[in-house]
Each structure stands twice: as C-alpha cells, then as structure tokens.
Amino acid sequence: QVQIIETGGDLVQAGDSLTLSCTASGFPFDAWVMGWFRQAPGKQREGISCIGPSSNGIFYDKSVKGRFTVSRDNAKNIMVLQMNNLKPEDTATYYCAALGLYYAAYRCQKETYVQHWGQGTGVTVSS
C-alpha cells in the first residue's frame, strides 16, 4: 500500500533553516510529480512547491520562492524541502503529496490533483 512519511519538522527561530524529508513507497515514485503543501492554523492548505519526475519541472509559490529549495532522489524514493530564512508566517503543518504523472504549475497549487498524502510534520517559527 501507499506510504508517505514526512520528517524534519521542528521549532526554530526566525532566520533559521530547516530541512524536511519525504519518503514514499507503494507507487512508482520516479514517475510521479511530488509536492509540498502546508496548512497554517486557521487557514486552508496551500501548495507551495512541487517537482517533476525527473526534476525537470519545479514550482514555487511566491511566498517561498528564493528561500525554499525542493529536490528529489528517485533512487531512494525521497523528496527534500530545504527551507532557509524561515519566517513566523511559515509556521504550519507541512504535507508531502503525490500528484500523479503530469507536471503543471497550476496543478501544484490544488489539493484536487493530489492522489496521496503524508500525515504531515509541524514547523513552528518563533520571532
């Protein structure tokens, strides 16, 4: 069965860096678009980044562009989100998502296109 596990969430201070990892199994990871969504307290879940199967297409929401970097290792079925210069508004639960075979930036922002979710990992950024 499909398993998606996020790790790396923590409590950090503004300006710090943090690395989130997503390990997936049960579907053809190397053929699927993978993404990161987050949900802040009291807000809707939003897509912040995704990466095509061969890392050939990469999307960042404007809220994280220039600070966050997504990457993947298909040999290990792992996707990583490197988060730098964290801000209090980055506080959220971060979810790893499997979006299927087709990469398009608009699909990275819509929960509708997510086929499998991880359980989430919490990131808290104090000011």
Tab-separated table of N, CA and C in Angstrom:
chain	number	residue	atom	x	y	z
A	1	GLN	N	0.827	-1.185	0.000
A	1	GLN	CA	0.000	0.000	0.000
A	1	GLN	C	0.875	1.254	0.000
A	2	VAL	N	0.252	2.370	-0.306
A	2	VAL	CA	0.987	3.638	-0.369
A	2	VAL	C	1.353	4.099	1.037
A	3	GLN	N	2.606	4.501	1.184
A	3	GLN	CA	3.066	5.107	2.434
A	3	GLN	C	3.858	6.356	2.089
A	4	ILE	N	3.520	7.437	2.755
A	4	ILE	CA	4.247	8.699	2.592
A	4	ILE	C	4.518	9.232	3.983
A	5	ILE	N	5.779	9.440	4.293
A	5	ILE	CA	6.163	9.838	5.642
A	5	ILE	C	7.049	11.072	5.563
A	6	GLU	N	6.626	12.121	6.262
A	6	GLU	CA	7.424	13.339	6.351
A	6	GLU	C	8.187	13.361	7.667
A	7	THR	N	9.383	13.863	7.640
A	7	THR	CA	10.159	14.056	8.854
A	7	THR	C	10.873	15.398	8.772
A	8	GLY	N	11.304	15.872	9.935
A	8	GLY	CA	12.124	17.068	9.968
A	8	GLY	C	11.484	18.292	10.580
A	9	GLY	N	10.188	18.236	10.870
A	9	GLY	CA	9.545	19.392	11.478
A	9	GLY	C	10.121	19.702	12.853
A	10	ASP	N	10.108	21.004	13.199
A	10	ASP	CA	10.714	21.390	14.475
A	10	ASP	C	10.280	22.801	14.840
A	11	LEU	N	10.682	23.225	16.015
A	11	LEU	CA	10.507	24.598	16.480
A	11	LEU	C	11.834	25.319	16.266
A	12	VAL	N	11.802	26.394	15.482
A	12	VAL	CA	13.025	27.134	15.181
A	12	VAL	C	12.756	28.631	15.337
A	13	GLN	N	13.823	29.400	15.251
A	13	GLN	CA	13.688	30.852	15.334
A	13	GLN	C	13.693	31.462	13.933
A	14	ALA	N	13.128	32.632	13.839
A	14	ALA	CA	13.137	33.347	12.561
A	14	ALA	C	14.564	33.497	12.061
A	15	GLY	N	14.730	33.265	10.775
A	15	GLY	CA	16.049	33.338	10.166
A	15	GLY	C	16.779	32.013	10.100
A	16	ASP	N	16.290	31.035	10.841
A	16	ASP	CA	16.921	29.709	10.842
A	16	ASP	C	16.581	28.940	9.574
A	17	SER	N	17.254	27.815	9.421
A	17	SER	CA	16.993	26.900	8.310
A	17	SER	C	16.488	25.564	8.855
A	18	LEU	N	15.774	24.852	8.011
A	18	LEU	CA	15.229	23.553	8.389
A	18	LEU	C	15.088	22.719	7.124
A	19	THR	N	15.303	21.424	7.264
A	19	THR	CA	15.161	20.521	6.119
A	19	THR	C	14.072	19.496	6.396
A	20	LEU	N	13.097	19.447	5.525
A	20	LEU	CA	12.047	18.435	5.605
A	20	LEU	C	12.329	17.340	4.583
A	21	SER	N	12.055	16.112	4.980
A	21	SER	CA	12.215	14.977	4.073
A	21	SER	C	10.898	14.235	3.933
A	22	CYS	N	10.707	13.666	2.767
A	22	CYS	CA	9.520	12.869	2.481
A	22	CYS	C	9.992	11.557	1.871
A	23	THR	N	9.606	10.467	2.502
A	23	THR	CA	9.937	9.141	1.986
A	23	THR	C	8.639	8.466	1.560
A	24	ALA	N	8.635	7.927	0.337
A	24	ALA	CA	7.401	7.369	-0.203
A	24	ALA	C	7.612	5.951	-0.723
A	25	SER	N	6.536	5.187	-0.701
A	25	SER	CA	6.565	3.835	-1.248
A	25	SER	C	5.158	3.441	-1.655
A	26	GLY	N	5.066	2.370	-2.446
A	26	GLY	CA	3.764	1.855	-2.832
A	26	GLY	C	3.215	2.394	-4.132
A	27	PHE	N	3.983	3.240	-4.803
A	27	PHE	CA	3.604	3.746	-6.119
A	27	PHE	C	4.906	4.068	-6.849
A	28	PRO	N	4.863	4.259	-8.176
A	28	PRO	CA	6.105	4.493	-8.927
A	28	PRO	C	6.649	5.898	-8.715
A	29	PHE	N	7.356	6.058	-7.622
A	29	PHE	CA	7.846	7.374	-7.191
A	29	PHE	C	8.580	8.089	-8.308
A	30	ASP	N	9.431	7.360	-9.053
A	30	ASP	CA	10.265	8.015	-10.055
A	30	ASP	C	9.468	8.492	-11.271
A	31	ALA	N	8.209	8.156	-11.336
A	31	ALA	CA	7.372	8.592	-12.460
A	31	ALA	C	6.347	9.637	-12.059
A	32	TRP	N	6.267	9.957	-10.794
A	32	TRP	CA	5.218	10.838	-10.299
A	32	TRP	C	5.740	12.214	-9.921
A	33	VAL	N	4.902	13.200	-10.109
A	33	VAL	CA	5.137	14.535	-9.584
A	33	VAL	C	4.923	14.501	-8.073
A	34	MET	N	5.831	15.127	-7.353
A	34	MET	CA	5.714	15.194	-5.898
A	34	MET	C	5.649	16.656	-5.472
A	35	GLY	N	4.957	16.894	-4.373
A	35	GLY	CA	4.805	18.284	-3.956
A	35	GLY	C	4.771	18.452	-2.455
A	36	TRP	N	4.879	19.706	-2.055
A	36	TRP	CA	4.756	20.089	-0.645
A	36	TRP	C	3.591	21.067	-0.513
A	37	PHE	N	2.718	20.775	0.415
A	37	PHE	CA	1.633	21.661	0.799
A	37	PHE	C	1.837	22.020	2.264
A	38	ARG	N	1.197	23.085	2.681
A	38	ARG	CA	1.236	23.433	4.102
A	38	ARG	C	-0.090	24.023	4.518
A	39	GLN	N	-0.386	23.856	5.803
A	39	GLN	CA	-1.610	24.407	6.362
A	39	GLN	C	-1.278	25.116	7.661
A	40	ALA	N	-1.444	26.415	7.641
A	40	ALA	CA	-1.237	27.224	8.839
A	40	ALA	C	-2.494	27.184	9.698
A	41	PRO	N	-2.352	27.433	10.998
A	41	PRO	CA	-3.526	27.416	11.870
A	41	PRO	C	-4.616	28.356	11.372
A	42	GLY	N	-5.820	27.832	11.232
A	42	GLY	CA	-6.947	28.645	10.810
A	42	GLY	C	-7.002	28.968	9.338
A	43	LYS	N	-6.116	28.373	8.553
A	43	LYS	CA	-6.077	28.671	7.119
A	43	LYS	C	-6.240	27.398	6.297
A	44	GLN	N	-6.513	27.600	5.008
A	44	GLN	CA	-6.633	26.465	4.103
A	44	GLN	C	-5.257	25.918	3.744
A	45	ARG	N	-5.239	24.664	3.384
A	45	ARG	CA	-3.993	24.055	2.933
A	45	ARG	C	-3.631	24.641	1.570
A	46	GLU	N	-2.340	24.937	1.399
A	46	GLU	CA	-1.886	25.556	0.158
A	46	GLU	C	-0.671	24.819	-0.393
A	47	GLY	N	-0.600	24.752	-1.719
A	47	GLY	CA	0.555	24.148	-2.374
A	47	GLY	C	1.682	25.145	-2.471
A	48	ILE	N	2.872	24.792	-2.001
A	48	ILE	CA	3.984	25.728	-2.003
A	48	ILE	C	5.115	25.324	-2.938
A	49	SER	N	5.191	24.040	-3.293
A	49	SER	CA	6.272	23.616	-4.176
A	49	SER	C	5.955	22.250	-4.748
A	50	CYS	N	6.433	22.009	-5.975
A	50	CYS	CA	6.378	20.652	-6.481
A	50	CYS	C	7.484	20.451	-7.499
A	51	ILE	N	7.743	19.188	-7.795
A	51	ILE	CA	8.874	18.839	-8.639
A	51	ILE	C	8.482	17.683	-9.555
A	52	GLY	N	8.826	17.801	-10.813
A	52	GLY	CA	8.506	16.779	-11.788
A	52	GLY	C	9.318	15.512	-11.571
A	53	PRO	N	8.941	14.449	-12.245
A	53	PRO	CA	9.593	13.153	-12.026
A	53	PRO	C	11.100	13.171	-12.231
A	54	SER	N	11.559	13.922	-13.221
A	54	SER	CA	12.997	13.983	-13.495
A	54	SER	C	13.603	15.294	-13.022
A	55	SER	N	12.899	15.960	-12.111
A	55	SER	CA	13.322	17.272	-11.605
A	55	SER	C	13.382	18.304	-12.727
A	56	ASN	N	12.688	18.044	-13.811
A	56	ASN	CA	12.727	18.935	-14.958
A	56	ASN	C	11.740	20.085	-14.834
A	57	GLY	N	10.724	19.909	-14.011
A	57	GLY	CA	9.781	20.996	-13.761
A	57	GLY	C	9.731	21.241	-12.266
A	58	ILE	N	9.886	22.506	-11.876
A	58	ILE	CA	9.856	22.839	-10.456
A	58	ILE	C	9.015	24.087	-10.268
A	59	PHE	N	8.128	24.036	-9.288
A	59	PHE	CA	7.253	25.161	-8.972
A	59	PHE	C	7.494	25.608	-7.533
A	60	TYR	N	7.460	26.922	-7.341
A	60	TYR	CA	7.470	27.514	-6.001
A	60	TYR	C	6.394	28.582	-5.935
A	61	ASP	N	5.641	28.563	-4.859
A	61	ASP	CA	4.730	29.673	-4.611
A	61	ASP	C	5.560	30.910	-4.300
A	62	LYS	N	5.015	32.054	-4.605
A	62	LYS	CA	5.763	33.301	-4.393
A	62	LYS	C	6.114	33.519	-2.931
A	63	SER	N	5.367	32.908	-2.022
A	63	SER	CA	5.625	33.094	-0.594
A	63	SER	C	6.922	32.413	-0.143
A	64	VAL	N	7.407	31.453	-0.933
A	64	VAL	CA	8.612	30.716	-0.528
A	64	VAL	C	9.733	30.795	-1.562
A	65	LYS	N	9.432	31.340	-2.727
A	65	LYS	CA	10.431	31.395	-3.793
A	65	LYS	C	11.642	32.185	-3.350
A	66	GLY	N	12.822	31.631	-3.580
A	66	GLY	CA	14.061	32.285	-3.172
A	66	GLY	C	14.534	31.869	-1.793
A	67	ARG	N	13.661	31.247	-1.016
A	67	ARG	CA	14.040	30.798	0.332
A	67	ARG	C	14.010	29.274	0.460
A	68	PHE	N	13.096	28.643	-0.261
A	68	PHE	CA	12.936	27.191	-0.175
A	68	PHE	C	13.466	26.548	-1.459
A	69	THR	N	14.029	25.344	-1.307
A	69	THR	CA	14.517	24.575	-2.461
A	69	THR	C	14.023	23.144	-2.353
A	70	VAL	N	13.387	22.665	-3.403
A	70	VAL	CA	12.892	21.292	-3.431
A	70	VAL	C	13.832	20.443	-4.283
A	71	SER	N	14.022	19.209	-3.868
A	71	SER	CA	14.840	18.278	-4.642
A	71	SER	C	14.327	16.863	-4.399
A	72	ARG	N	14.779	15.939	-5.222
A	72	ARG	CA	14.348	14.555	-5.051
A	72	ARG	C	15.474	13.619	-5.447
A	73	ASP	N	15.446	12.439	-4.833
A	73	ASP	CA	16.376	11.362	-5.163
A	73	ASP	C	15.528	10.142	-5.498
A	74	ASN	N	15.371	9.888	-6.768
A	74	ASN	CA	14.485	8.796	-7.186
A	74	ASN	C	15.038	7.424	-6.813
A	75	ALA	N	16.342	7.312	-6.685
A	75	ALA	CA	16.934	6.033	-6.303
A	75	ALA	C	16.555	5.660	-4.867
A	76	LYS	N	16.282	6.686	-4.044
A	76	LYS	CA	15.951	6.446	-2.636
A	76	LYS	C	14.496	6.747	-2.317
A	77	ASN	N	13.718	7.130	-3.333
A	77	ASN	CA	12.301	7.484	-3.117
A	77	ASN	C	12.152	8.584	-2.058
A	78	ILE	N	12.984	9.600	-2.164
A	78	ILE	CA	12.978	10.677	-1.174
A	78	ILE	C	12.840	12.026	-1.879
A	79	MET	N	12.056	12.890	-1.291
A	79	MET	CA	11.977	14.287	-1.708
A	79	MET	C	12.346	15.144	-0.499
A	80	VAL	N	13.064	16.209	-0.761
A	80	VAL	CA	13.562	17.070	0.318
A	80	VAL	C	13.128	18.511	0.069
A	81	LEU	N	12.769	19.197	1.141
A	81	LEU	CA	12.481	20.623	1.069
A	81	LEU	C	13.456	21.333	2.003
A	82	GLN	N	14.382	22.062	1.433
A	82	GLN	CA	15.323	22.861	2.201
A	82	GLN	C	14.712	24.240	2.403
A	83	MET	N	14.534	24.623	3.644
A	83	MET	CA	13.879	25.887	3.969
A	83	MET	C	14.878	26.802	4.660
A	84	ASN	N	15.163	27.924	4.050
A	84	ASN	CA	16.106	28.891	4.600
A	84	ASN	C	15.392	30.186	4.961
A	85	ASN	N	16.029	30.950	5.824
A	85	ASN	CA	15.483	32.256	6.225
A	85	ASN	C	14.006	32.136	6.608
A	86	LEU	N	13.737	31.229	7.513
A	86	LEU	CA	12.352	30.979	7.901
A	86	LEU	C	11.742	32.185	8.602
A	87	LYS	N	10.456	32.367	8.375
A	87	LYS	CA	9.710	33.486	8.944
A	87	LYS	C	8.576	32.946	9.796
A	88	PRO	N	8.080	33.728	10.752
A	88	PRO	CA	6.954	33.269	11.560
A	88	PRO	C	5.756	32.845	10.707
A	89	GLU	N	5.556	33.480	9.564
A	89	GLU	CA	4.420	33.116	8.708
A	89	GLU	C	4.619	31.773	7.994
A	90	ASP	N	5.779	31.168	8.142
A	90	ASP	CA	5.993	29.818	7.622
A	90	ASP	C	5.497	28.748	8.592
A	91	THR	N	5.075	29.172	9.769
A	91	THR	CA	4.542	28.231	10.755
A	91	THR	C	3.331	27.512	10.189
A	92	ALA	N	3.402	26.183	10.144
A	92	ALA	CA	2.329	25.393	9.544
A	92	ALA	C	2.640	23.910	9.707
A	93	THR	N	1.649	23.102	9.397
A	93	THR	CA	1.899	21.681	9.193
A	93	THR	C	2.218	21.485	7.722
A	94	TYR	N	3.318	20.810	7.449
A	94	TYR	CA	3.781	20.620	6.070
A	94	TYR	C	3.474	19.186	5.644
A	95	TYR	N	2.872	19.076	4.481
A	95	TYR	CA	2.454	17.789	3.954
A	95	TYR	C	3.179	17.462	2.662
A	96	CYS	N	3.621	16.228	2.568
A	96	CYS	CA	4.152	15.706	1.320
A	96	CYS	C	2.990	15.146	0.515
A	97	ALA	N	3.021	15.377	-0.794
A	97	ALA	CA	1.904	14.973	-1.637
A	97	ALA	C	2.396	14.334	-2.921
A	98	ALA	N	1.679	13.308	-3.356
A	98	ALA	CA	1.960	12.664	-4.640
A	98	ALA	C	0.874	13.072	-5.621
A	99	LEU	N	1.273	13.721	-6.718
A	99	LEU	CA	0.301	14.339	-7.615
A	99	LEU	C	0.083	13.599	-8.932
A	100	GLY	N	0.693	12.449	-9.120
A	100	GLY	CA	0.463	11.715	-10.358
A	100	GLY	C	1.517	11.997	-11.408
A	101	LEU	N	1.173	11.701	-12.656
A	101	LEU	CA	2.156	11.653	-13.723
A	101	LEU	C	2.408	12.986	-14.426
A	102	TYR	N	1.484	13.938	-14.317
A	102	TYR	CA	1.546	15.113	-15.177
A	102	TYR	C	1.960	16.354	-14.397
A	103	TYR	N	3.042	16.957	-14.846
A	103	TYR	CA	3.518	18.173	-14.190
A	103	TYR	C	2.920	19.400	-14.870
A	104	ALA	N	2.396	20.295	-14.028
A	104	ALA	CA	1.982	21.620	-14.483
A	104	ALA	C	1.916	22.484	-13.240
A	105	ALA	N	2.398	23.696	-13.347
A	105	ALA	CA	2.484	24.557	-12.164
A	105	ALA	C	1.125	24.724	-11.488
A	106	TYR	N	0.064	24.870	-12.273
A	106	TYR	CA	-1.242	25.095	-11.644
A	106	TYR	C	-1.690	23.881	-10.838
A	107	ARG	N	-1.270	22.708	-11.231
A	107	ARG	CA	-1.658	21.505	-10.501
A	107	ARG	C	-0.954	21.441	-9.152
A	108	CYS	N	0.191	22.087	-9.035
A	108	CYS	CA	0.960	22.073	-7.793
A	108	CYS	C	0.267	22.859	-6.686
A	109	GLN	N	-0.703	23.670	-7.047
A	109	GLN	CA	-1.341	24.538	-6.068
A	109	GLN	C	-2.722	24.052	-5.653
A	110	LYS	N	-3.169	22.935	-6.210
A	110	LYS	CA	-4.537	22.489	-5.992
A	110	LYS	C	-4.577	21.122	-5.309
A	111	GLU	N	-5.254	21.072	-4.165
A	111	GLU	CA	-5.418	19.787	-3.487
A	111	GLU	C	-6.124	18.774	-4.367
A	112	THR	N	-6.931	19.259	-5.307
A	112	THR	CA	-7.705	18.389	-6.189
A	112	THR	C	-6.829	17.374	-6.910
A	113	TYR	N	-5.594	17.775	-7.234
A	113	TYR	CA	-4.721	16.924	-8.033
A	113	TYR	C	-3.856	15.987	-7.195
A	114	VAL	N	-3.963	16.092	-5.883
A	114	VAL	CA	-3.178	15.232	-5.017
A	114	VAL	C	-3.848	13.872	-4.914
A	115	GLN	N	-3.072	12.828	-5.165
A	115	GLN	CA	-3.625	11.477	-5.115
A	115	GLN	C	-3.285	10.763	-3.816
A	116	HIS	N	-2.161	11.136	-3.204
A	116	HIS	CA	-1.785	10.535	-1.927
A	116	HIS	C	-1.144	11.599	-1.046
A	117	TRP	N	-1.463	11.531	0.240
A	117	TRP	CA	-0.945	12.485	1.224
A	117	TRP	C	-0.111	11.782	2.285
A	118	GLY	N	0.875	12.521	2.801
A	118	GLY	CA	1.527	12.098	4.024
A	118	GLY	C	0.726	12.596	5.215
A	119	GLN	N	1.194	12.277	6.408
A	119	GLN	CA	0.454	12.622	7.625
A	119	GLN	C	0.782	14.026	8.116
A	120	GLY	N	1.850	14.615	7.589
A	120	GLY	CA	2.222	15.976	7.959
A	120	GLY	C	3.281	16.031	9.037
A	121	THR	N	4.046	17.109	9.013
A	121	THR	CA	5.046	17.368	10.044
A	121	THR	C	4.977	18.843	10.394
A	122	GLY	N	5.059	19.158	11.682
A	122	GLY	CA	4.848	20.528	12.140
A	122	GLY	C	6.114	21.362	12.142
A	123	VAL	N	5.980	22.578	11.642
A	123	VAL	CA	7.064	23.558	11.665
A	123	VAL	C	6.547	24.794	12.390
A	124	THR	N	7.254	25.197	13.421
A	124	THR	CA	6.912	26.409	14.155
A	124	THR	C	8.109	27.344	14.136
A	125	VAL	N	7.871	28.573	13.690
A	125	VAL	CA	8.944	29.564	13.600
A	125	VAL	C	8.617	30.684	14.573
A	126	SER	N	9.451	30.853	15.578
A	126	SER	CA	9.233	31.910	16.564
A	126	SER	C	9.963	33.179	16.140
A	127	SER	N	9.409	34.311	16.537
A	127	SER	CA	10.006	35.595	16.138
A	127	SER	C	11.006	36.093	17.154
